[in-house]
CSV table of C-alpha atoms in Angstrom, one decimal:
chain,number,residue,atom,x,y,z
A,108,MET,CA,46.0,-65.0,39.3
A,109,GLU,CA,49.3,-66.2,38.1
A,110,GLY,CA,51.7,-67.9,40.5
A,111,ARG,CA,55.6,-67.6,40.3
A,112,VAL,CA,58.0,-70.2,41.3
A,113,ARG,CA,60.7,-69.7,43.1
A,114,ARG,CA,64.1,-71.6,42.7
A,115,PRO,CA,66.0,-73.0,45.4
A,116,ALA,CA,69.4,-71.1,45.9
A,117,ARG,CA,72.5,-72.7,44.1
A,118,PRO,CA,75.1,-73.7,46.3
A,119,PRO,CA,78.8,-72.1,45.0
A,120,ALA,CA,80.5,-73.1,42.5
A,121,ALA,CA,83.5,-75.1,43.0
A,122,PRO,CA,86.9,-73.6,41.8
A,123,ARG,CA,87.7,-75.4,38.4
A,124,ALA,CA,91.3,-77.2,38.4
A,125,ALA,CA,93.9,-75.3,37.0
A,126,GLY,CA,95.1,-76.4,33.4
A,127,ARG,CA,91.4,-78.0,32.5
A,128,ARG,CA,88.9,-76.3,29.9
A,129,ALA,CA,85.3,-76.8,29.5
A,130,PRO,CA,84.4,-78.4,26.6
A,131,GLU,CA,83.2,-75.6,23.5
A,132,GLY,CA,81.4,-78.4,21.7
A,133,MET,CA,79.3,-80.0,24.0
A,134,ALA,CA,76.3,-77.6,23.1
A,135,MET,CA,77.0,-78.3,19.3
A,136,HIS,CA,76.9,-81.8,19.4
A,137,ARG,CA,73.6,-82.0,20.5
A,138,LEU,CA,72.4,-79.5,17.5
A,139,PRO,CA,71.9,-82.4,15.0
A,140,ARG,CA,70.0,-84.5,17.5
A,141,ARG,CA,67.7,-81.4,18.4
A,142,ILE,CA,67.2,-81.3,14.6
A,143,ALA,CA,66.7,-84.8,14.2
A,144,LEU,CA,63.9,-84.1,16.7
A,145,VAL,CA,62.8,-81.3,15.1
A,146,VAL,CA,62.4,-83.3,12.1
A,147,ALA,CA,60.9,-85.9,13.4
A,148,GLY,CA,58.5,-84.0,15.2
A,149,THR,CA,57.9,-82.1,12.5
A,150,VAL,CA,57.0,-85.1,10.0
A,151,LEU,CA,55.2,-86.9,12.9
A,152,LEU,CA,52.6,-84.0,13.2
A,153,PHE,CA,52.2,-84.0,9.2
A,154,VAL,CA,51.8,-87.2,9.4
A,155,ALA,CA,49.3,-87.5,12.0
A,156,THR,CA,47.4,-84.4,10.8
A,157,THR,CA,47.8,-85.5,7.1
A,158,GLY,CA,46.3,-89.2,8.2
A,159,LEU,CA,43.5,-87.4,10.6
A,160,SER,CA,42.2,-85.0,7.8
A,161,ILE,CA,42.3,-87.9,4.9
A,162,LEU,CA,40.3,-89.9,7.4
A,163,TRP,CA,37.4,-86.9,8.1
A,164,MET,CA,37.7,-86.2,4.3
A,165,THR,CA,37.1,-89.7,3.4
A,166,ARG,CA,34.0,-90.1,6.0
A,167,ALA,CA,32.9,-86.8,4.9
A,168,LEU,CA,33.1,-87.9,1.0
A,169,ASP,CA,31.3,-91.2,1.8
A,170,ARG,CA,28.3,-89.5,3.5
A,171,GLN,CA,28.1,-86.8,0.7
A,172,ALA,CA,27.8,-89.7,-1.9
A,173,GLN,CA,25.5,-91.5,-0.2
A,174,ALA,CA,23.1,-88.0,0.3
A,175,GLN,CA,23.6,-87.7,-3.4
A,176,ALA,CA,23.1,-91.3,-4.2
A,177,THR,CA,19.5,-91.1,-2.4
A,178,THR,CA,18.6,-88.0,-3.9
A,179,GLN,CA,19.2,-89.4,-7.4
A,180,MET,CA,17.5,-92.6,-6.5
A,181,GLU,CA,14.5,-90.6,-5.4
A,182,MET,CA,14.5,-88.8,-8.8
A,183,ALA,CA,14.8,-91.7,-10.5
A,184,ARG,CA,11.5,-93.0,-8.5
A,185,ALA,CA,9.7,-90.0,-9.1
A,186,ASN,CA,10.6,-90.2,-12.9
A,187,LEU,CA,8.9,-93.3,-12.9
A,188,LEU,CA,5.8,-92.4,-11.6
A,189,ALA,CA,5.4,-89.3,-13.6
A,190,ARG,CA,6.0,-91.1,-16.4
A,191,VAL,CA,3.5,-93.7,-15.9
A,192,ARG,CA,1.1,-91.3,-14.8
A,193,MET,CA,1.8,-89.2,-18.0
A,194,ILE,CA,1.2,-92.3,-20.6
A,195,THR,CA,-2.0,-93.0,-18.7
A,196,VAL,CA,-3.5,-89.6,-18.7
A,197,ASP,CA,-2.4,-89.1,-21.8
A,198,TYR,CA,-4.6,-92.4,-23.2
A,199,ALA,CA,-7.6,-92.0,-20.8
A,200,LYS,CA,-7.9,-88.2,-22.0
A,201,TRP,CA,-8.4,-89.1,-25.5
A,202,ASP,CA,-11.7,-88.4,-26.8
A,203,ALA,CA,-11.6,-91.0,-29.1
A,204,ALA,CA,-10.7,-93.6,-26.1
A,205,PHE,CA,-13.5,-92.1,-24.3
A,206,GLU,CA,-15.9,-92.8,-26.8
A,207,ALA,CA,-14.8,-96.2,-27.5
A,208,ALA,CA,-14.6,-97.3,-23.8
A,209,ARG,CA,-18.2,-95.7,-23.5
A,210,ASP,CA,-19.6,-98.2,-26.6
A,211,ARG,CA,-17.7,-100.9,-25.5
A,212,ASP,CA,-15.7,-101.0,-28.8
A,213,VAL,CA,-13.3,-103.6,-27.7
A,214,PRO,CA,-11.7,-103.9,-31.2
A,215,TRP,CA,-10.8,-100.4,-31.3
A,216,LEU,CA,-9.3,-100.0,-27.6
A,217,LEU,CA,-7.6,-103.1,-28.6
A,218,ASP,CA,-5.7,-101.4,-31.9
A,219,ASN,CA,-5.0,-98.3,-29.9
A,220,ILE,CA,-4.4,-99.2,-26.4
A,221,GLY,CA,-4.2,-102.7,-25.8
A,222,SER,CA,-1.7,-102.8,-28.6
A,223,ALA,CA,0.4,-100.8,-26.4
A,224,ALA,CA,0.8,-103.8,-23.8
A,225,LEU,CA,1.1,-106.0,-26.6
A,226,ILE,CA,3.8,-104.6,-28.1
A,227,GLY,CA,5.4,-103.6,-24.4
A,228,ARG,CA,8.0,-100.7,-25.1
A,229,SER,CA,6.1,-98.2,-23.2
A,230,VAL,CA,3.6,-100.3,-21.0
A,231,GLN,CA,3.4,-104.0,-20.6
A,232,LEU,CA,-0.1,-104.3,-18.8
A,233,VAL,CA,-3.2,-102.6,-19.8
A,234,VAL,CA,-6.5,-102.9,-17.9
A,235,ILE,CA,-10.1,-101.2,-18.4
A,236,TRP,CA,-12.9,-101.6,-16.4
A,237,ASP,CA,-16.3,-100.1,-15.1
A,238,GLY,CA,-18.4,-98.2,-17.0
A,239,ALA,CA,-20.0,-100.0,-20.1
A,240,PHE,CA,-17.8,-103.1,-19.2
A,241,GLU,CA,-19.8,-105.7,-16.7
A,242,GLN,CA,-15.9,-107.1,-16.1
A,243,ASP,CA,-12.7,-105.7,-16.5
A,244,ILE,CA,-10.8,-106.7,-20.0
A,245,GLY,CA,-7.2,-106.5,-20.3
A,246,TRP,CA,-3.7,-107.3,-22.3
A,247,ARG,CA,0.0,-107.8,-21.1
A,248,ASP,CA,3.1,-108.4,-23.1
A,249,ASP,CA,2.9,-112.3,-23.5
A,250,GLY,CA,1.5,-112.0,-27.3
A,251,VAL,CA,-2.2,-112.9,-26.2
A,252,VAL,CA,-4.4,-110.8,-28.3
A,253,ALA,CA,-7.7,-111.9,-27.4
A,254,PRO,CA,-8.9,-109.4,-24.1
A,255,ARG,CA,-8.8,-111.5,-20.8
A,256,SER,CA,-10.6,-110.6,-17.5
A,257,GLY,CA,-9.3,-111.2,-14.3
A,258,LEU,CA,-5.5,-109.9,-15.0
A,259,LEU,CA,-5.4,-108.0,-11.5
A,260,PRO,CA,-7.6,-109.0,-8.8
A,261,PRO,CA,-10.2,-107.2,-6.9
A,262,GLU,CA,-7.8,-106.3,-4.1
A,263,VAL,CA,-5.9,-104.1,-6.8
A,264,LEU,CA,-8.1,-102.7,-8.9
A,265,ALA,CA,-10.6,-101.7,-6.0
A,266,PRO,CA,-8.1,-99.7,-4.0
A,267,ALA,CA,-6.8,-98.3,-7.5
A,268,GLU,CA,-10.0,-97.1,-8.3
A,269,ALA,CA,-10.5,-95.4,-4.9
A,270,LEU,CA,-7.4,-93.4,-5.3
A,271,ILE,CA,-9.0,-91.4,-8.1
A,272,GLY,CA,-12.7,-91.5,-6.4
A,273,GLY,CA,-12.5,-87.7,-5.8
A,274,SER,CA,-11.6,-87.1,-9.2
A,275,ARG,CA,-14.2,-84.5,-11.0
A,276,PRO,CA,-14.6,-83.7,-14.6
A,277,GLY,CA,-12.1,-81.1,-15.9
A,278,GLU,CA,-9.4,-81.9,-12.8
A,279,PHE,CA,-7.8,-84.3,-15.7
A,280,ASP,CA,-6.7,-86.3,-12.8
A,281,GLY,CA,-4.8,-89.7,-12.0
A,282,ALA,CA,-3.0,-91.3,-9.4
A,283,GLU,CA,0.2,-93.8,-9.5
A,284,PHE,CA,1.4,-96.5,-7.6
A,285,PHE,CA,3.7,-99.6,-7.5
A,286,ALA,CA,2.1,-102.8,-7.3
A,287,TRP,CA,3.0,-107.0,-7.6
A,288,HIS,CA,1.6,-108.8,-10.6
A,289,ASP,CA,2.6,-112.3,-11.3
A,290,GLY,CA,5.8,-112.0,-9.7
A,291,ALA,CA,7.0,-108.9,-11.1
A,292,LEU,CA,6.7,-105.2,-9.9
A,293,PHE,CA,4.9,-102.7,-11.7
A,294,VAL,CA,4.5,-98.9,-11.5
A,295,MET,CA,1.1,-98.4,-12.2
A,296,GLY,CA,-1.0,-95.2,-13.3
A,297,ILE,CA,-4.8,-95.3,-12.9
A,298,SER,CA,-7.2,-92.3,-14.5
A,299,HIS,CA,-11.0,-92.0,-15.7
A,300,PHE,CA,-11.6,-92.6,-19.2
A,301,GLU,CA,-12.9,-88.8,-19.9
A,302,ALA,CA,-14.4,-86.5,-22.8
A,303,VAL,CA,-11.8,-83.5,-23.4
A,304,GLU,CA,-12.7,-81.7,-26.4
A,305,GLY,CA,-16.2,-83.1,-26.9
A,306,ALA,CA,-16.8,-82.3,-23.1
A,307,ALA,CA,-19.4,-79.2,-23.3
A,308,ALA,CA,-21.6,-81.4,-25.0
A,309,LEU,CA,-22.1,-83.8,-22.3
A,310,PRO,CA,-23.5,-83.4,-18.7
A,311,GLU,CA,-21.1,-83.8,-16.3
A,312,ASP,CA,-22.3,-87.2,-14.8
A,313,ARG,CA,-21.4,-88.4,-18.2
A,314,ARG,CA,-17.9,-87.4,-19.1
A,315,PHE,CA,-16.6,-90.2,-17.3
A,316,SER,CA,-16.7,-93.9,-19.3
A,317,GLY,CA,-14.8,-96.3,-16.9
A,318,GLN,CA,-11.0,-96.4,-15.8
A,319,LEU,CA,-8.0,-97.5,-17.4
A,320,LEU,CA,-4.9,-98.6,-15.7
A,321,MET,CA,-1.5,-99.0,-17.2
A,322,GLY,CA,1.7,-100.5,-16.1
A,323,ILE,CA,5.4,-100.7,-16.5
A,324,ARG,CA,7.3,-103.5,-15.3
A,325,VAL,CA,10.2,-102.2,-13.1
A,326,SER,CA,12.3,-105.1,-14.3
A,327,GLU,CA,16.4,-105.6,-13.8
A,328,GLU,CA,16.8,-103.8,-17.2
A,329,VAL,CA,15.0,-100.9,-15.9
A,330,VAL,CA,16.7,-101.0,-12.8
A,331,GLY,CA,20.2,-101.4,-14.5
A,332,ASP,CA,19.3,-98.6,-16.3
A,333,ILE,CA,18.6,-96.3,-13.4
A,334,ALA,CA,21.8,-97.8,-11.7
A,335,GLY,CA,24.3,-97.2,-14.4
A,336,THR,CA,22.9,-93.8,-15.0
A,337,LEU,CA,23.9,-92.7,-11.4
A,338,LEU,CA,27.0,-94.5,-11.5
A,339,LEU,CA,25.6,-97.4,-8.7
A,340,THR,CA,25.7,-100.8,-8.0
A,341,GLY,CA,24.2,-103.3,-6.4
A,342,ALA,CA,20.7,-102.0,-7.4
A,343,ALA,CA,17.8,-104.4,-7.3
A,344,ILE,CA,14.1,-105.0,-6.5
A,345,GLU,CA,13.9,-106.4,-2.8
A,346,PRO,CA,10.2,-107.7,-1.2
A,347,GLU,CA,11.0,-106.8,2.1
A,348,ARG,CA,13.7,-103.8,3.2
A,349,PRO,CA,17.4,-105.3,3.3
A,350,GLU,CA,19.4,-104.8,6.3
A,351,GLY,CA,22.7,-102.4,6.4
A,352,ARG,CA,22.1,-101.3,2.9
A,353,PRO,CA,21.0,-98.0,1.7
A,354,SER,CA,17.5,-98.5,0.1
A,355,LEU,CA,14.0,-96.6,-0.8
A,356,ALA,CA,10.4,-97.3,-0.5
A,357,LEU,CA,8.5,-97.8,-3.6
A,358,PRO,CA,4.9,-97.1,-2.3
A,359,GLY,CA,1.8,-99.5,-2.9
A,360,LEU,CA,-1.9,-98.8,-2.8
A,361,ASP,CA,-2.0,-98.1,0.7
A,362,GLY,CA,0.9,-95.6,0.6
A,363,ARG,CA,3.2,-98.4,2.6
A,364,ALA,CA,6.2,-99.7,0.7
A,365,ALA,CA,4.8,-102.3,-1.8
A,366,ALA,CA,8.7,-103.0,-2.3
A,367,TRP,CA,12.3,-101.3,-1.7
A,368,LEU,CA,15.1,-100.7,-4.1
A,369,PRO,CA,18.2,-101.0,-2.5
A,370,TRP,CA,22.1,-100.5,-3.7
A,371,ASP,CA,25.4,-100.8,-2.3
A,372,ARG,CA,26.6,-98.0,-0.5
A,373,PRO,CA,29.0,-95.5,-2.5
A,374,ARG,CA,32.2,-95.2,-0.6
A,375,PRO,CA,34.7,-92.7,-3.1
A,376,GLY,CA,36.6,-91.4,-0.2
A,377,SER,CA,37.2,-95.0,1.3
A,378,ALA,CA,38.4,-96.2,-2.3
A,379,MET,CA,40.4,-93.1,-2.4
A,380,LEU,CA,41.9,-94.1,0.7
A,381,ARG,CA,42.7,-97.9,-0.2
A,382,ARG,CA,44.7,-96.3,-3.1
A,383,MET,CA,46.5,-93.7,-1.3
A,384,LEU,CA,48.0,-96.2,1.4
A,385,PRO,CA,51.0,-97.2,-0.2
A,386,LEU,CA,51.4,-93.2,-1.2
A,387,LEU,CA,51.2,-92.6,2.6
A,388,SER,CA,53.6,-95.5,3.6
A,389,LEU,CA,56.1,-94.3,1.6
A,390,VAL,CA,55.4,-90.7,3.1
A,391,THR,CA,55.6,-91.8,6.7
A,392,LEU,CA,58.8,-93.7,6.2
A,393,ALA,CA,60.4,-90.5,3.8
A,394,ALA,CA,60.6,-87.2,4.6
A,395,ALA,CA,58.8,-84.1,4.9
A,396,VAL,CA,59.2,-83.6,1.0
A,397,LEU,CA,57.3,-86.7,0.2
A,398,ALA,CA,54.4,-85.6,2.5
A,399,VAL,CA,53.9,-82.9,0.8
A,400,ALA,CA,53.8,-84.6,-2.7
A,401,GLY,CA,51.5,-87.1,-1.0
A,402,SER,CA,49.2,-83.9,0.2
A,403,ARG,CA,49.0,-82.8,-3.3
A,404,LEU,CA,48.0,-85.9,-4.8
A,405,MET,CA,45.6,-86.3,-2.5
A,406,ARG,CA,44.0,-83.0,-3.0
A,407,ARG,CA,44.3,-83.7,-6.8
A,408,GLY,CA,42.2,-86.7,-6.6
A,409,ALA,CA,39.8,-85.2,-4.4
A,410,GLN,CA,39.1,-82.9,-6.8
A,411,GLU,CA,38.8,-85.0,-9.5
A,412,LEU,CA,36.5,-87.0,-7.2
A,413,VAL,CA,34.4,-83.6,-6.2
A,414,SER,CA,34.4,-82.7,-10.4
A,415,ALA,CA,32.9,-86.6,-11.0
A,416,GLU,CA,30.4,-85.9,-8.5
A,417,ARG,CA,29.8,-82.5,-10.0
A,418,ARG,CA,29.3,-83.8,-13.7
A,419,ALA,CA,26.9,-86.4,-12.3
A,420,SER,CA,24.4,-84.0,-10.5
A,421,SER,CA,24.4,-82.0,-13.8
A,422,ALA,CA,23.6,-84.9,-15.6
A,423,ALA,CA,20.8,-85.8,-13.1
A,424,ARG,CA,19.3,-82.2,-14.3
A,425,THR,CA,19.5,-82.4,-17.7
A,426,ASP,CA,17.4,-84.2,-20.3
A,427,ALA,CA,19.6,-86.9,-22.3
A,428,LEU,CA,17.9,-86.5,-25.4
A,429,THR,CA,17.7,-82.3,-25.9
A,430,GLY,CA,20.3,-81.6,-23.7
A,431,LEU,CA,17.8,-79.2,-21.9
A,432,PRO,CA,17.1,-78.9,-18.2
A,433,ASN,CA,15.1,-81.6,-17.1
A,434,ARG,CA,11.6,-81.7,-14.8
A,435,ALA,CA,14.0,-82.0,-11.8
A,436,ALA,CA,15.8,-78.6,-12.4
A,437,PHE,CA,12.8,-77.3,-13.6
A,438,ASN,CA,11.2,-77.7,-9.9
A,439,GLU,CA,14.4,-76.7,-8.6
A,440,ALA,CA,14.0,-73.1,-10.3
A,441,LEU,CA,10.3,-73.4,-9.5
A,442,ALA,CA,11.1,-73.5,-5.8
A,443,ALA,CA,12.3,-69.9,-5.4
A,444,PRO,CA,9.4,-67.6,-4.2
A,445,ALA,CA,8.3,-64.8,-6.3
A,446,ALA,CA,6.3,-61.7,-6.0
A,447,ALA,CA,2.7,-61.4,-7.8
A,448,GLY,CA,2.9,-60.5,-11.5
A,449,GLU,CA,7.0,-61.3,-11.3
A,450,ARG,CA,6.9,-64.7,-12.8
A,451,ALA,CA,5.0,-66.7,-15.6
A,452,ILE,CA,4.8,-70.7,-16.9
A,453,LEU,CA,4.3,-71.4,-20.5
A,454,PHE,CA,2.9,-75.0,-20.8
A,455,LEU,CA,3.1,-76.7,-24.0
A,456,ASP,CA,3.0,-80.4,-25.8
A,457,LEU,CA,2.8,-81.2,-29.0
A,458,ASN,CA,-0.7,-82.2,-30.8
A,459,GLY,CA,-0.4,-85.1,-32.9
A,460,PHE,CA,3.0,-86.4,-31.7
A,461,LYS,CA,1.4,-89.8,-30.7
A,462,GLY,CA,0.9,-90.3,-34.3
A,463,VAL,CA,4.2,-89.9,-35.3
A,464,ASN,CA,5.5,-92.3,-32.8
A,465,ASP,CA,2.7,-94.8,-34.0
A,466,SER,CA,3.6,-94.0,-37.8
A,467,LEU,CA,7.4,-93.5,-38.1
A,468,GLY,CA,8.6,-95.0,-35.3
A,469,HIS,CA,10.0,-93.5,-32.0
A,470,ASP,CA,13.5,-92.6,-33.8
A,471,ALA,CA,11.6,-90.0,-35.9
A,472,GLY,CA,9.6,-88.9,-32.8
A,473,ASP,CA,12.9,-88.5,-31.2
A,474,ARG,CA,14.0,-86.3,-34.0
A,475,VAL,CA,10.7,-84.4,-34.0
A,476,ILE,CA,11.4,-83.8,-30.0
A,477,VAL,CA,15.0,-82.7,-30.6
A,478,ALA,CA,13.7,-80.3,-33.6
A,479,THR,CA,11.3,-79.0,-31.3
A,480,ALA,CA,13.9,-78.2,-28.4
A,481,ALA,CA,16.0,-75.9,-31.2
A,482,ARG,CA,13.2,-74.3,-32.1
A,483,LEU,CA,12.2,-73.1,-28.7
A,484,ALA,CA,15.3,-72.4,-27.7
A,485,ALA,CA,15.8,-70.5,-30.7
A,486,VAL,CA,12.8,-68.1,-29.8
A,487,ALA,CA,13.3,-68.5,-25.8
A,488,GLY,CA,16.5,-66.0,-25.5
A,489,PRO,CA,18.9,-66.0,-22.5
A,490,ASP,CA,16.3,-64.2,-20.2
A,491,ALA,CA,13.5,-67.3,-20.3
A,492,MET,CA,14.4,-70.9,-19.0
A,493,LEU,CA,13.1,-73.7,-21.2
A,494,ALA,CA,13.2,-77.4,-20.0
A,495,ARG,CA,11.9,-80.9,-20.8
A,496,ILE,CA,9.7,-82.3,-18.3
A,497,ALA,CA,8.3,-85.5,-20.2
A,498,GLY,CA,7.6,-86.9,-23.6
A,499,ASP,CA,6.5,-84.2,-25.5
A,500,GLU,CA,6.1,-81.9,-23.3
A,501,PHE,CA,7.9,-78.5,-22.3
A,502,VAL,CA,7.9,-75.5,-20.3
A,503,LEU,CA,9.3,-72.0,-20.4
A,504,LEU,CA,9.5,-70.0,-17.2
A,505,VAL,CA,10.1,-66.2,-17.1
A,506,ALA,CA,11.0,-64.3,-14.0
A,507,GLY,CA,11.5,-60.8,-13.1
A,508,PRO,CA,9.5,-57.7,-14.1
A,509,ALA,CA,6.8,-57.6,-16.8
A,510,ALA,CA,6.7,-61.3,-17.0
A,511,LYS,CA,3.0,-61.4,-18.3
A,512,ALA,CA,3.8,-59.0,-21.2
A,513,ARG,CA,7.2,-61.2,-21.9
A,514,ILE,CA,5.4,-64.3,-21.7
A,515,GLU,CA,2.4,-63.1,-24.4
A,516,VAL,CA,5.3,-62.5,-26.7
A,517,LEU,CA,6.6,-65.8,-25.9
A,518,ALA,CA,3.4,-67.6,-26.4
A,519,GLN,CA,3.0,-66.0,-30.3
A,520,ALA,CA,6.9,-66.5,-30.6
A,521,VAL,CA,6.3,-70.5,-29.6
A,522,ALA,CA,3.2,-70.6,-31.8
A,523,ALA,CA,4.6,-69.2,-34.8
A,524,VAL,CA,7.7,-71.5,-34.8
A,525,PHE,CA,5.1,-74.5,-35.6
A,526,GLU,CA,4.0,-73.1,-38.9
A,527,THR,CA,7.1,-74.7,-40.5
A,528,PRO,CA,6.8,-78.1,-41.2
A,529,PHE,CA,9.4,-80.5,-39.5
A,530,GLU,CA,11.8,-82.5,-41.9
A,531,ILE,CA,11.6,-85.8,-40.8
A,532,GLY,CA,13.2,-89.0,-42.7
A,533,GLY,CA,11.8,-87.5,-45.9
A,534,HIS,CA,8.7,-86.4,-44.6
A,535,HIS,CA,7.1,-83.5,-44.0
A,536,LEU,CA,5.2,-83.5,-40.8
A,537,HIS,CA,2.7,-80.3,-40.0
A,538,LEU,CA,2.6,-80.1,-36.3
A,539,GLN,CA,0.9,-77.7,-33.9
A,540,ALA,CA,1.4,-77.2,-30.2
A,541,ALA,CA,-1.5,-77.0,-27.6
A,542,ILE,CA,-0.2,-73.9,-25.2
A,543,GLY,CA,-1.1,-72.7,-22.1
A,544,TYR,CA,0.1,-70.3,-19.9
A,545,ALA,CA,-0.5,-68.6,-16.5
A,546,VAL,CA,1.2,-65.6,-14.5
A,547,GLN,CA,1.7,-65.4,-11.0
A,548,ASP,CA,-1.3,-63.4,-9.7
A,549,GLU,CA,-0.1,-63.1,-5.7
A,550,ASP,CA,2.7,-63.0,-3.6
A,551,GLY,CA,4.2,-66.5,-2.4
A,552,ARG,CA,1.9,-68.7,-4.4
A,553,ALA,CA,3.5,-72.1,-5.0
A,554,GLY,CA,5.2,-72.6,-8.4
A,555,ALA,CA,3.1,-75.7,-8.5
A,556,ASP,CA,0.0,-74.1,-8.8
A,557,LEU,CA,1.3,-72.1,-11.6
A,558,VAL,CA,2.3,-74.9,-13.5
A,559,ARG,CA,-1.3,-76.7,-12.5
A,560,GLN,CA,-2.6,-73.4,-14.1
A,561,ALA,CA,-0.9,-73.4,-17.2
A,562,ASP,CA,-1.2,-77.1,-17.7
A,563,LEU,CA,-5.2,-76.7,-17.4
A,564,ALA,CA,-4.9,-73.4,-20.2
A,565,MET,CA,-3.2,-76.0,-22.3
A,566,TYR,CA,-6.1,-78.4,-22.1
A,567,GLU,CA,-8.5,-76.0,-22.4
A,568,GLY,CA,-6.5,-74.6,-25.3
A,569,LYS,CA,-6.9,-78.1,-26.6
A,570,ARG,CA,-10.6,-78.2,-25.8
A,571,LEU,CA,-11.3,-75.1,-27.7
A,572,LYS,CA,-9.8,-75.9,-30.9
């Protein structure tokens, strides 16, 4: 209910003196003051609103930048683990390496596996044990060619072996973790030496011939490259979780953090606010026009910052060598649900690619990867997603009706592109691709299961060749 206030009655007005006139300019002389009050109130309101908006946006941008940095660091950690796993499995699932480990052919193992650690480009630590070996042997990047035992203590080797204790032949399985060695942090991968192409001729209990562990040193250079790529500062490896700084756990053998990767908290919003303080001071002391100009400058600065973040996000999802989507982008595309028959994946890697790297160098290998990406892109067309997910591994993702028929056509087209040799540095390289594909056979099946099926199909194709 609304109330009404009654005003008291006014007393009668006194009669005016004769010859006296009322001041007509009394209301007019108050107008400048009222205008000044309105303008001052408007400017103060504008400055207060702008200030509060800037503070809110500053904190929002800082929070968004921190969330983005954490996501990117998690991707970098996943890439490190995937890289060492890929290298270790690639060596361990090599029939020649399986036979050398079974026959305890140490010279062959040195020339073809231990030398990788001695060179120190891809890995810096190799340890082989079990099977035909009474004690472990290993190499590292310290120039000592002779194989040594005891590079890693039993408290590392035994739990590492337990990680793959449940692996069975044909699963091509491996594990990865972070561990300290000789005062440095390594990301390590472990897998069984396993027969692949010759597996059918062996009983199941003889398809393993010992374990292979390979390690990549997480050096200051590696950490610096990660931080530089993600436009972060202050990244380092710490044995304990640092206080007051964002950090990421690096999981060890038991799943707990073996070390921590901290970085400086990104504060793009705060930096922008510091840049704008002089301008805001001028806006406060000047007029509404300068306030509007300051607001426009603020919006332009925010747009530039958002654009920079979008470019960084795009770079985190793009393979730097080929310009194709990388594993992170492929996993995002794969996360979408699909119905039976409406998604298919083709998985391939290059046979003989390691030989190109070993004989012609990694620069030639990179040129082969770039040329392969161009050929695959030409046959993939706009309806298929082509991604490079690691090393010499590519995937094609097809979604929509008739996915099976389309992936079969793509498989034939992909196989055909390798009929023409690669011309690299005056050399004609005849390379073939191991190809496997899988089609979604039921609604809601996880994309990771489909990738695993395509991967196994590829290895089965290798085995049958």
